[in-house]
Tab-separated table of C-alpha atoms in Angstrom:
chain	number	residue	atom	x	y	z
P	1	MET	CA	-79.356	108.330	43.016
P	2	THR	CA	-79.443	105.802	45.884
P	3	PRO	CA	-75.862	105.355	47.021
P	4	PRO	CA	-74.505	101.801	46.735
P	5	LYS	CA	-73.955	99.791	49.890
P	6	ILE	CA	-70.512	98.596	50.662
P	7	LYS	CA	-69.466	95.780	52.870
P	8	VAL	CA	-65.806	95.582	53.911
P	9	ARG	CA	-64.594	92.042	53.818
P	10	ASP	CA	-60.782	91.895	54.249
P	11	GLY	CA	-57.652	93.857	53.762
P	12	ARG	CA	-53.850	93.239	53.195
P	13	ILE	CA	-50.893	95.620	53.477
P	14	GLY	CA	-47.766	95.377	51.490
P	15	ILE	CA	-44.544	97.461	52.176
P	16	VAL	CA	-41.809	98.503	49.795
P	17	ASN	CA	-38.915	100.712	50.825
P	18	ALA	CA	-37.989	103.810	48.714
P	19	PHE	CA	-34.495	105.471	48.939
P	20	ALA	CA	-34.039	109.133	48.248
P	21	ARG	CA	-31.799	110.289	45.539
P	22	THR	CA	-31.144	113.490	47.648
P	23	PRO	CA	-32.026	114.271	51.325
P	24	PHE	CA	-35.331	116.031	52.086
P	25	ARG	CA	-35.508	118.100	55.321
P	26	PHE	CA	-38.906	119.181	56.450
P	27	GLY	CA	-39.513	120.441	60.013
P	28	VAL	CA	-37.572	118.363	62.435
P	29	VAL	CA	-36.343	115.555	60.248
P	30	THR	CA	-34.189	114.951	57.131
P	31	LEU	CA	-35.571	111.899	55.228
P	32	GLU	CA	-33.163	109.750	53.148
P	33	ALA	CA	-35.314	106.568	52.984
P	34	ALA	CA	-38.971	105.719	53.791
P	35	ALA	CA	-41.419	102.857	53.642
P	36	SER	CA	-44.344	102.969	51.296
P	37	ALA	CA	-47.522	101.001	52.379
P	38	THR	CA	-50.206	99.775	49.988
P	39	LEU	CA	-53.465	98.546	51.242
P	40	ALA	CA	-55.600	95.940	49.136
P	41	LEU	CA	-59.201	96.054	50.362
P	42	ASP	CA	-61.719	93.362	49.570
P	43	VAL	CA	-65.362	94.533	49.524
P	44	THR	CA	-68.796	93.951	48.070
P	45	VAL	CA	-70.695	96.812	46.348
P	46	ASP	CA	-74.408	95.952	46.380
P	47	GLY	CA	-73.286	92.289	46.609
P	48	VAL	CA	-70.758	92.441	43.943
P	49	THR	CA	-67.164	91.651	44.810
P	50	ALA	CA	-64.482	94.314	44.177
P	51	THR	CA	-61.008	95.195	45.363
P	52	GLY	CA	-59.652	98.647	45.860
P	53	TYR	CA	-56.254	99.995	46.626
P	54	ALA	CA	-54.591	102.880	48.616
P	55	SER	CA	-51.039	103.657	49.115
P	56	ASP	CA	-48.973	106.208	50.948
P	57	LEU	CA	-45.616	106.833	52.572
P	58	LEU	CA	-45.237	106.045	56.211
P	59	ALA	CA	-43.878	109.565	56.793
P	60	TYR	CA	-42.202	109.712	60.161
P	61	LYS	CA	-41.845	112.811	62.055
P	62	TRP	CA	-44.831	114.594	60.333
P	63	PHE	CA	-47.869	113.077	61.925
P	64	ASP	CA	-46.296	112.948	65.301
P	65	LYS	CA	-43.275	115.259	65.927
P	66	ARG	CA	-42.920	114.576	69.643
P	67	PRO	CA	-39.312	114.006	70.535
P	68	GLU	CA	-40.030	111.079	72.695
P	69	LYS	CA	-41.307	109.074	69.719
P	70	THR	CA	-38.709	107.586	67.518
P	71	PRO	CA	-39.026	107.439	63.695
P	72	ALA	CA	-39.491	103.546	64.134
P	73	ASP	CA	-42.364	104.400	66.697
P	74	ASN	CA	-43.941	106.544	64.229
P	75	VAL	CA	-44.243	104.149	61.549
P	76	ALA	CA	-45.441	101.480	63.885
P	77	ASP	CA	-48.139	104.002	64.988
P	78	LEU	CA	-49.083	104.577	61.304
P	79	LEU	CA	-49.343	100.808	60.761
P	80	TRP	CA	-51.392	100.452	63.840
P	81	ALA	CA	-53.872	103.208	62.610
P	82	ILE	CA	-54.367	101.370	59.313
P	83	ASP	CA	-54.950	98.091	61.111
P	84	GLU	CA	-57.369	99.641	63.474
P	85	ALA	CA	-59.302	101.356	60.776
P	86	LEU	CA	-59.479	98.071	58.899
P	87	ALA	CA	-60.721	96.236	61.875
P	88	VAL	CA	-63.474	98.866	62.498
P	89	ALA	CA	-64.563	98.796	58.845
P	90	ARG	CA	-64.685	94.859	58.937
P	91	GLY	CA	-67.257	95.048	61.862
P	92	LEU	CA	-69.666	97.445	60.113
P	93	PRO	CA	-72.739	96.311	58.268
P	94	ALA	CA	-73.136	97.202	54.554
P	95	ALA	CA	-73.858	100.899	54.269
P	96	ALA	CA	-73.330	103.953	51.984
P	97	LEU	CA	-69.518	104.898	51.925
P	98	PHE	CA	-70.233	108.051	53.843
P	99	ASP	CA	-71.822	106.253	56.657
P	100	LEU	CA	-69.053	103.713	56.861
P	101	TRP	CA	-66.394	106.590	56.782
P	102	ARG	CA	-68.374	108.506	59.566
P	103	GLU	CA	-68.228	105.626	61.923
P	104	ILE	CA	-64.499	104.648	61.178
P	105	ASP	CA	-63.544	108.406	61.570
P	106	ARG	CA	-65.289	108.854	64.944
P	107	THR	CA	-63.936	105.531	66.275
P	108	LEU	CA	-60.275	106.335	65.262
P	109	ASP	CA	-60.376	109.825	66.441
P	110	ARG	CA	-61.304	108.547	69.906
P	111	ARG	CA	-58.980	105.551	69.950
P	112	GLY	CA	-55.843	107.270	68.681
P	113	PRO	CA	-55.370	109.508	71.797
P	114	GLU	CA	-56.332	106.546	73.986
P	115	VAL	CA	-53.287	104.537	72.766
P	116	GLY	CA	-50.861	107.528	72.904
P	117	PHE	CA	-51.141	108.379	69.221
P	118	ASN	CA	-52.635	111.738	68.084
P	119	ARG	CA	-55.785	112.604	65.966
P	120	LEU	CA	-53.768	113.593	62.852
P	121	GLY	CA	-52.048	110.294	62.832
P	122	ALA	CA	-55.170	108.338	63.514
P	123	SER	CA	-56.899	109.948	60.679
P	124	PHE	CA	-54.195	108.488	58.331
P	125	GLY	CA	-55.471	105.052	59.002
P	126	VAL	CA	-59.032	106.273	58.218
P	127	SER	CA	-57.850	107.794	54.976
P	128	MET	CA	-56.244	104.645	53.692
P	129	VAL	CA	-59.388	102.655	54.162
P	130	GLU	CA	-61.593	105.370	52.883
P	131	ARG	CA	-59.564	105.717	49.684
P	132	ALA	CA	-59.511	101.958	49.161
P	133	MET	CA	-63.277	101.806	49.489
P	134	ILE	CA	-63.730	104.773	47.071
P	135	ASP	CA	-61.290	102.928	44.546
P	136	ALA	CA	-63.323	99.634	44.924
P	137	LEU	CA	-66.686	101.497	44.438
P	138	GLY	CA	-65.382	103.220	41.323
P	139	ARG	CA	-64.062	99.914	39.751
P	140	ALA	CA	-67.378	98.115	40.728
P	141	ALA	CA	-69.500	100.984	39.135
P	142	GLY	CA	-67.105	101.546	36.217
P	143	ARG	CA	-66.894	105.188	37.057
P	144	PRO	CA	-64.013	107.572	37.800
P	145	PHE	CA	-63.777	109.552	41.036
P	146	PHE	CA	-65.230	112.856	39.701
P	147	ASP	CA	-68.296	111.026	38.382
P	148	LEU	CA	-68.765	109.362	41.739
P	149	VAL	CA	-68.748	112.575	43.580
P	150	ALA	CA	-70.890	114.473	41.172
P	151	GLY	CA	-73.509	111.738	41.209
P	152	ASN	CA	-73.158	111.376	44.990
P	153	ALA	CA	-72.522	107.735	44.829
P	154	LEU	CA	-70.523	108.291	48.010
P	155	GLY	CA	-73.654	109.278	49.942
P	156	LEU	CA	-72.084	112.542	51.168
P	157	ARG	CA	-74.249	114.512	53.509
P	158	PRO	CA	-72.193	117.624	54.223
P	159	GLY	CA	-74.819	118.957	56.731
P	160	ASP	CA	-74.164	116.088	59.015
P	161	VAL	CA	-70.666	117.500	59.717
P	162	PHE	CA	-71.292	121.173	59.117
P	163	PRO	CA	-74.922	122.124	59.966
P	164	GLU	CA	-74.626	125.330	57.867
P	165	LEU	CA	-74.349	122.996	54.736
P	166	VAL	CA	-77.426	121.063	55.338
P	167	ALA	CA	-79.109	122.566	52.036
P	168	MET	CA	-76.058	121.778	49.703
P	169	GLN	CA	-74.707	119.046	47.769
P	170	VAL	CA	-70.899	118.649	47.486
P	171	ALA	CA	-71.097	118.667	43.741
P	172	GLU	CA	-72.072	122.439	43.910
P	173	ALA	CA	-68.645	123.278	45.165
P	174	LEU	CA	-66.738	121.337	42.303
P	175	PRO	CA	-65.939	122.546	38.747
P	176	ASP	CA	-68.207	121.355	35.879
P	177	ARG	CA	-65.581	118.998	34.970
P	178	PRO	CA	-62.174	117.845	36.426
P	179	LEU	CA	-59.086	119.574	35.379
P	180	SER	CA	-57.023	117.954	32.719
P	181	ARG	CA	-53.792	119.762	33.461
P	182	LEU	CA	-52.268	120.969	36.774
P	183	ALA	CA	-49.410	123.229	37.279
P	184	LEU	CA	-46.564	121.726	39.568
P	185	ARG	CA	-45.514	123.743	42.601
P	186	HIS	CA	-41.923	122.523	43.241
P	187	THR	CA	-40.901	122.106	46.779
P	188	VAL	CA	-37.710	123.790	47.931
P	189	GLY	CA	-36.602	121.959	51.146
P	190	LEU	CA	-34.421	123.302	53.823
P	191	VAL	CA	-31.369	121.413	52.674
P	192	ASP	CA	-31.966	121.309	48.813
P	193	PRO	CA	-29.068	122.666	46.848
P	194	LEU	CA	-30.106	126.028	45.100
P	195	ASP	CA	-27.336	126.334	42.703
P	196	ASP	CA	-23.998	124.865	41.675
P	197	ASP	CA	-22.336	126.503	44.756
P	198	ASP	CA	-24.122	124.218	47.144
P	199	THR	CA	-22.652	120.924	48.357
P	200	GLY	CA	-24.696	117.999	46.795
P	201	ALA	CA	-25.464	120.119	43.771
P	202	GLY	CA	-24.495	117.288	41.396
P	203	THR	CA	-26.390	113.966	41.952
P	204	GLY	CA	-24.744	112.162	39.099
P	205	ASP	CA	-27.920	110.571	37.928
P	206	GLY	CA	-28.600	112.854	35.019
P	207	LEU	CA	-31.524	114.530	36.682
P	208	PRO	CA	-31.624	118.212	37.738
P	209	GLY	CA	-29.586	118.638	40.948
P	210	THR	CA	-30.407	122.240	42.046
P	211	LEU	CA	-33.334	124.570	42.103
P	212	ALA	CA	-31.728	126.612	39.336
P	213	ASP	CA	-31.681	123.435	37.217
P	214	TYR	CA	-35.373	122.693	37.834
P	215	ILE	CA	-36.463	126.227	36.958
P	216	ALA	CA	-34.622	125.966	33.726
P	217	GLU	CA	-35.467	122.469	32.785
P	218	ASP	CA	-39.111	122.105	34.039
P	219	GLY	CA	-40.281	125.664	33.285
P	220	LEU	CA	-41.543	126.236	36.726
P	221	ARG	CA	-44.273	128.684	37.543
P	222	TYR	CA	-44.682	127.927	41.260
P	223	LEU	CA	-42.465	127.269	44.212
P	224	LYS	CA	-43.189	126.079	47.798
P	225	ILE	CA	-40.510	127.293	49.947
P	226	LYS	CA	-39.793	125.875	53.491
P	227	VAL	CA	-38.530	128.127	56.237
P	228	GLY	CA	-36.910	126.745	59.299
P	229	GLY	CA	-37.435	129.379	62.154
P	230	ASP	CA	-33.861	130.636	62.058
P	231	MET	CA	-34.346	134.147	60.929
P	232	ALA	CA	-30.811	134.874	59.771
P	233	ALA	CA	-30.477	131.574	57.998
P	234	ASP	CA	-33.933	131.863	56.518
P	235	LEU	CA	-33.261	135.413	55.173
P	236	ASP	CA	-29.949	134.411	53.663
P	237	ARG	CA	-31.633	131.416	51.834
P	238	LEU	CA	-34.560	133.500	50.805
P	239	ALA	CA	-32.443	136.150	49.199
P	240	ARG	CA	-30.628	133.400	47.180
P	241	ILE	CA	-33.999	131.985	46.130
P	242	ALA	CA	-35.326	135.478	45.312
P	243	ALA	CA	-32.293	136.114	42.961
P	244	LEU	CA	-33.065	132.811	41.106
P	245	ILE	CA	-36.695	133.840	40.647
P	246	GLU	CA	-35.605	137.201	39.402
P	247	ALA	CA	-33.454	135.594	36.777
P	248	ALA	CA	-36.200	133.092	35.602
P	249	PRO	CA	-37.652	133.841	32.155
P	250	HIS	CA	-41.247	133.991	33.462
P	251	PRO	CA	-42.930	134.984	36.561
P	252	ILE	CA	-42.962	132.521	39.370
P	253	ALA	CA	-45.495	132.684	42.336
P	254	VAL	CA	-44.503	131.079	45.590
P	255	THR	CA	-45.937	129.836	48.885
P	256	LEU	CA	-44.131	129.558	52.326
P	257	ASP	CA	-44.377	126.607	54.575
P	258	GLY	CA	-43.402	127.111	58.182
P	259	ASN	CA	-43.722	123.402	59.035
P	260	GLU	CA	-44.659	124.361	62.650
P	261	GLN	CA	-41.299	125.950	63.470
P	262	TYR	CA	-42.751	129.063	65.110
P	263	GLY	CA	-44.013	129.413	68.515
P	264	SER	CA	-45.930	132.605	67.993
P	265	LEU	CA	-47.407	134.426	65.151
P	266	ASP	CA	-45.296	137.419	66.195
P	267	ALA	CA	-42.052	135.619	65.522
P	268	PHE	CA	-43.209	134.619	62.118
P	269	ALA	CA	-44.535	138.223	61.376
P	270	ALA	CA	-40.958	139.330	62.274
P	271	LEU	CA	-39.646	137.410	59.372
P	272	CYS	CA	-42.282	138.661	57.000
P	273	GLU	CA	-41.474	142.204	58.072
P	274	ALA	CA	-37.778	141.578	57.393
P	275	MET	CA	-38.496	140.118	53.964
P	276	ARG	CA	-40.715	143.153	53.042
P	277	THR	CA	-38.144	145.756	54.184
P	278	ARG	CA	-35.152	144.058	52.204
P	279	PRO	CA	-35.056	145.201	48.695
P	280	ASP	CA	-33.388	141.851	47.548
P	281	ILE	CA	-36.342	139.760	49.115
P	282	ALA	CA	-39.258	142.065	48.976
P	283	PRO	CA	-40.242	140.889	45.432
P	284	LEU	CA	-40.403	137.298	46.871
P	285	HIS	CA	-42.564	138.465	49.570
P	286	GLU	CA	-44.907	140.093	46.998
P	287	ALA	CA	-45.043	136.951	45.087
P	288	ILE	CA	-46.373	134.788	48.093
P	289	LEU	CA	-49.829	133.406	47.576
P	290	PHE	CA	-50.312	132.051	51.068
P	291	VAL	CA	-48.345	130.773	54.148
P	292	GLU	CA	-48.870	127.099	55.325
P	293	GLN	CA	-48.803	126.208	59.020
P	294	PRO	CA	-46.125	128.396	60.561
P	295	LEU	CA	-47.278	127.785	64.142
P	296	GLU	CA	-46.718	124.668	66.111
P	297	ARG	CA	-49.920	122.602	66.356
P	298	SER	CA	-50.334	122.777	69.951
P	299	VAL	CA	-50.698	126.608	69.690
P	300	ALA	CA	-52.134	126.891	66.081
P	301	LEU	CA	-55.681	126.684	67.279
P	302	ALA	CA	-55.249	127.832	70.895
P	303	GLY	CA	-56.941	131.064	70.211
P	304	PRO	CA	-57.714	133.849	67.689
P	305	LEU	CA	-54.774	135.020	65.561
P	306	ASP	CA	-53.641	138.533	66.494
P	307	PRO	CA	-54.867	140.880	63.913
P	308	ALA	CA	-52.002	143.183	64.144
P	309	ALA	CA	-49.532	140.188	63.421
P	310	LEU	CA	-51.778	139.088	60.537
P	311	ALA	CA	-51.512	142.485	59.096
P	312	VAL	CA	-47.755	142.261	59.253
P	313	VAL	CA	-47.622	138.905	57.585
P	314	GLY	CA	-49.872	140.305	54.946
P	315	LYS	CA	-50.813	136.936	53.432
P	316	PRO	CA	-53.569	134.516	54.163
P	317	LEU	CA	-52.571	131.575	56.438
P	318	LEU	CA	-53.805	128.045	56.186
P	319	ILE	CA	-53.594	125.077	58.505
P	320	ASP	CA	-51.892	121.866	57.501
P	321	GLU	CA	-50.605	119.650	60.539
P	322	ALA	CA	-53.297	121.424	62.653
P	323	ASP	CA	-56.031	119.866	60.314
P	324	GLY	CA	-56.026	116.756	62.551
P	325	TRP	CA	-59.825	116.074	62.771
P	326	THR	CA	-62.906	116.581	60.681
P	327	THR	CA	-63.987	119.893	61.863
P	328	ALA	CA	-60.558	121.542	62.260
P	329	TYR	CA	-60.913	123.794	59.306
P	330	SER	CA	-64.217	125.238	60.569
P	331	GLU	CA	-62.660	125.917	63.800
P	332	ALA	CA	-59.580	127.471	62.217
P	333	ILE	CA	-61.739	129.899	60.294
P	334	GLY	CA	-63.284	131.222	63.355
P	335	LEU	CA	-59.652	132.012	64.618
P	336	GLY	CA	-58.569	133.848	61.575
P	337	TYR	CA	-57.177	131.205	59.144
P	338	ARG	CA	-58.564	131.365	55.592
P	339	GLY	CA	-57.263	128.099	54.011
P	340	VAL	CA	-56.627	124.452	54.650
P	341	SER	CA	-54.359	121.975	52.829
P	342	HIS	CA	-55.751	119.080	50.886
P	343	LYS	CA	-53.730	115.978	51.304
P	344	ASN	CA	-55.049	112.425	50.621
P	345	CYS	CA	-53.345	111.213	53.672
P	346	LYS	CA	-55.620	113.397	55.950
P	347	GLY	CA	-58.770	112.202	54.088
P	348	VAL	CA	-60.439	112.660	50.681
P	349	ILE	CA	-63.944	113.043	52.253
P	350	ARG	CA	-62.427	115.619	54.672
P	351	SER	CA	-61.335	117.606	51.670
P	352	LEU	CA	-64.587	117.434	49.908
P	353	LEU	CA	-66.311	118.644	53.130
P	354	ASN	CA	-63.788	121.404	53.489
P	355	GLN	CA	-64.250	122.474	49.927
P	356	SER	CA	-67.912	122.621	50.376
P	357	LEU	CA	-67.369	124.806	53.551
P	358	ALA	CA	-65.092	127.148	51.776
P	359	TRP	CA	-67.675	127.435	48.888
P	360	HIS	CA	-70.405	128.203	51.211
P	361	ARG	CA	-68.267	130.850	53.242
P	362	ASN	CA	-67.460	132.481	49.929
P	363	GLY	CA	-71.191	132.958	49.212
P	364	GLY	CA	-71.535	130.038	46.921
P	365	SER	CA	-68.389	130.631	44.840
P	366	ARG	CA	-65.258	128.640	44.378
P	367	GLU	CA	-63.354	132.074	44.323
P	368	GLY	CA	-62.841	134.029	47.560
P	369	GLU	CA	-61.011	134.349	50.756
P	370	HIS	CA	-61.611	130.811	51.853
P	371	PHE	CA	-59.794	128.101	49.960
P	372	LEU	CA	-58.053	124.825	49.816
P	373	SER	CA	-54.503	124.301	48.561
P	374	ALA	CA	-53.104	121.171	47.164
P	375	GLU	CA	-49.983	119.932	49.111
P	376	ASP	CA	-47.794	116.957	49.030
P	377	LEU	CA	-46.487	114.492	51.643
P	378	THR	CA	-44.196	112.848	49.138
P	379	CYS	CA	-46.795	111.141	47.196
P	380	LEU	CA	-44.924	108.391	45.116
P	381	PRO	CA	-46.208	106.767	41.848
P	382	VAL	CA	-48.374	105.009	41.057
P	383	VAL	CA	-51.231	104.611	43.411
P	384	SER	CA	-50.524	107.354	45.988
P	385	LEU	CA	-49.524	110.010	43.379
P	386	GLN	CA	-52.313	109.371	40.917
P	387	ALA	CA	-54.961	109.094	43.529
P	388	ASP	CA	-53.955	112.305	44.959
P	389	LEU	CA	-53.787	114.046	41.503
P	390	ALA	CA	-57.283	112.705	40.733
P	391	VAL	CA	-58.721	114.260	43.887
P	392	VAL	CA	-56.960	117.633	43.172
P	393	ALA	CA	-58.192	117.641	39.656
P	394	ALA	CA	-61.805	117.019	40.843
P	395	LEU	CA	-61.575	119.833	43.533
P	396	GLY	CA	-60.425	122.280	40.874
P	397	ILE	CA	-57.244	123.199	42.408
P	398	GLY	CA	-54.958	124.628	39.709
P	399	HIS	CA	-51.563	124.113	41.088
P	400	VAL	CA	-50.199	121.285	43.400
P	401	GLU	CA	-47.117	120.913	45.400
P	402	ARG	CA	-45.125	117.823	44.245
P	403	ASN	CA	-41.855	116.698	45.686
P	404	GLY	CA	-41.618	112.903	45.173
P	405	HIS	CA	-40.380	113.354	41.714
P	406	HIS	CA	-37.103	115.051	42.677
P	407	TYR	CA	-36.314	113.484	46.125
P	408	PHE	CA	-36.921	109.952	44.652
P	409	HIS	CA	-35.515	108.508	41.368
P	410	GLY	CA	-38.694	108.104	39.285
P	411	LEU	CA	-40.592	104.871	39.718
P	412	ASP	CA	-37.673	102.994	40.706
P	413	HIS	CA	-39.142	102.105	44.091
P	414	LEU	CA	-41.595	99.728	42.148
P	415	PRO	CA	-41.035	96.545	40.318
P	416	ALA	CA	-40.112	97.199	36.761
P	417	GLY	CA	-43.318	95.709	35.373
P	418	GLU	CA	-45.501	98.061	37.431
P	419	ALA	CA	-43.558	101.209	36.157
P	420	ASP	CA	-43.742	100.068	32.546
P	421	ALA	CA	-47.556	99.428	33.009
P	422	ALA	CA	-48.069	102.907	34.376
P	423	LEU	CA	-46.178	104.320	31.548
P	424	ALA	CA	-48.316	102.512	29.005
P	425	ALA	CA	-51.588	103.425	30.771
P	426	HIS	CA	-50.771	107.012	31.324
P	427	PRO	CA	-48.305	108.156	28.618
P	428	GLY	CA	-48.929	111.824	29.196
P	429	LEU	CA	-48.116	111.585	32.916
P	430	TYR	CA	-44.929	109.650	32.600
P	431	ARG	CA	-41.835	109.453	30.431
P	432	ARG	CA	-38.986	107.007	29.864
P	433	ASP	CA	-35.382	107.919	30.262
P	434	GLY	CA	-32.807	105.086	29.986
P	435	GLY	CA	-33.928	102.097	32.064
P	436	SER	CA	-36.317	104.151	34.393
P	437	VAL	CA	-39.738	105.798	34.072
P	438	PHE	CA	-40.228	109.376	35.526
P	439	LEU	CA	-43.001	111.869	35.940
P	440	ALA	CA	-43.349	113.970	32.768
P	441	ILE	CA	-43.247	117.636	33.467
P	442	GLU	CA	-44.012	120.076	30.456
P	443	ASP	CA	-43.881	123.764	30.685
P	444	GLY	CA	-44.163	123.563	34.448
P	445	GLY	CA	-47.261	121.298	34.510
P	446	LEU	CA	-48.687	117.713	34.490
P	447	ASP	CA	-51.161	116.160	32.014
P	448	VAL	CA	-53.626	114.455	34.244
P	449	SER	CA	-56.237	113.755	31.621
P	450	SER	CA	-55.669	110.087	31.802
P	451	LEU	CA	-56.694	109.899	35.359
P	452	GLN	CA	-60.477	109.645	34.588
P	453	VAL	CA	-60.582	105.911	34.754
P	454	PRO	CA	-62.677	103.606	36.907
P	455	GLY	CA	-61.662	104.097	40.557
P	456	LEU	CA	-59.379	106.612	42.124
P	457	GLY	CA	-57.210	107.564	39.121
P	458	PHE	CA	-55.016	104.738	38.298
P	459	THR	CA	-55.215	101.761	35.778
P	460	PRO	CA	-52.287	99.355	36.557
P	461	LEU	CA	-52.926	97.611	39.784
P	462	PRO	CA	-50.168	96.982	42.462
P	463	ASP	CA	-49.068	93.495	42.972
P	464	LEU	CA	-48.872	92.938	46.679
P	465	ALA	CA	-46.955	89.702	46.131
P	466	THR	CA	-43.938	91.791	45.333
P	467	ARG	CA	-44.249	93.695	48.659
P	468	THR	CA	-43.436	92.747	52.229
P	469	ALA	CA	-46.015	92.075	54.802
P	470	PRO	CA	-45.731	94.336	57.939
P	471	ALA	CA	-44.904	91.250	60.095
P	472	ASP	CA	-41.983	90.646	57.909
P	473	TRP	CA	-40.665	94.253	57.588
P	474	SER	CA	-38.392	96.062	59.952
P	475	PHE	CA	-37.562	99.730	60.217
P	476	ASP	CA	-33.899	98.804	60.174
P	477	SER	CA	-34.281	97.718	56.572
P	478	LEU	CA	-34.430	101.522	55.656
P	479	THR	CA	-30.921	102.058	56.867
P	480	ARG	CA	-29.152	99.608	54.406
P	481	HIS	CA	-26.882	101.229	52.044
P	482	VAL	CA	-28.070	101.164	48.449
P	483	PRO	CA	-25.400	102.064	45.902
P	484	ALA	CA	-26.219	105.369	44.041
P	485	ASP	CA	-25.768	103.545	40.624
P	486	ALA	CA	-27.950	100.563	41.432
P	487	ALA	CA	-30.141	99.762	38.486
P	488	ARG	CA	-33.334	99.803	40.898
P	489	ARG	CA	-33.593	101.472	44.238
P	490	SER	CA	-36.511	99.348	45.689
P	491	GLU	CA	-36.193	96.725	48.160
P	492	PRO	CA	-39.155	94.271	49.094
């Protein structure tokens, strides 16, 4: 088919604060509150007016971990990236979505470093505009995301980015139909309570408070375990987690996330060797599927990975934070990496291209040594979470890291009407408990069958009138105390 032509007209951003029910430490920061930004994008699709939406957490100290940048600086940079991508998009003539994305992506990739931001953070702004365009296109065409990609309504030309893919269509790398169920890979953060012996094990809100609780109540089959770079502390914690896995009524597979905490692969290999040689941790090492970004991004792609150190690690490595530009995965493969993380915040088209590259490198197969994983950057319902799950289902990735459902209290960051509408439209994905709506986890997984709706996976639309414009929002609003027993935890 001839891809529809899209013209971006205008966009509006609204912010809502979300306060964590329990602290979340990843890498260099412990997050207790964050702002979630929603973009409403007005476009015309072949002359027909449509509005699309994208939403994501303005996650500080992940996109840019430089110590001279404060969390407030980080958020300001992310808002700049959205504004800049929107300004570029508005200035482009009507074209296929892929052609618009290419120009926005190239421009932001250049401008980010010019203003002191980095390429990964700049791509966040691209991804927000890109997702809103995809959503608007799907709504105008009355087609869900999977159908848009399968029919190439996005106008994707993978050979323009990776010349070796010149003869293929992205649809070749996708399953015949989107997955209707995804296994949940539960995040184990660096300060998460593991059992009742830990401080903070009881949250008092009726939800599971410890990893042991989550294993028992959610029937988890997968864990994502974060390690912090302190070998003694990591080994002690891994031993406790290994004991919980051993006591579980069913097998549990795991992934490790280094969150850039290692300066060399040898240092991380030493941890793996210690895990392998300790009888109480060795079964956990055996259960590892892959390792996510152990090396700090400035060295992760600096040169080939040492084969001897890779052999000691004994598991495939993937890039996450180092995936800061469109061709990063191709470059990483040449250095010895095998995988790359999918995150909507880095870009949907980037993941579709990376999936195509992995398929090609695997000899035209979705199975093989090259792969995409599905990772989370605290995707909160409705728009962010469901858009990400819709893409994961289309990519055919069977298990997905999720963390927003246990670090935040359900859909309480949203107006009650939006939470109720989400439950009504997606009754298999959500459940009600008391006055709140929560993600519905059954037997360790999520029912995502309801996400095949026009657009990018969500039916109830966000109301930007209930959110705060960036000019009226301040980072200091995240530091306000919110009582633990507050009926709702959102603040405009």
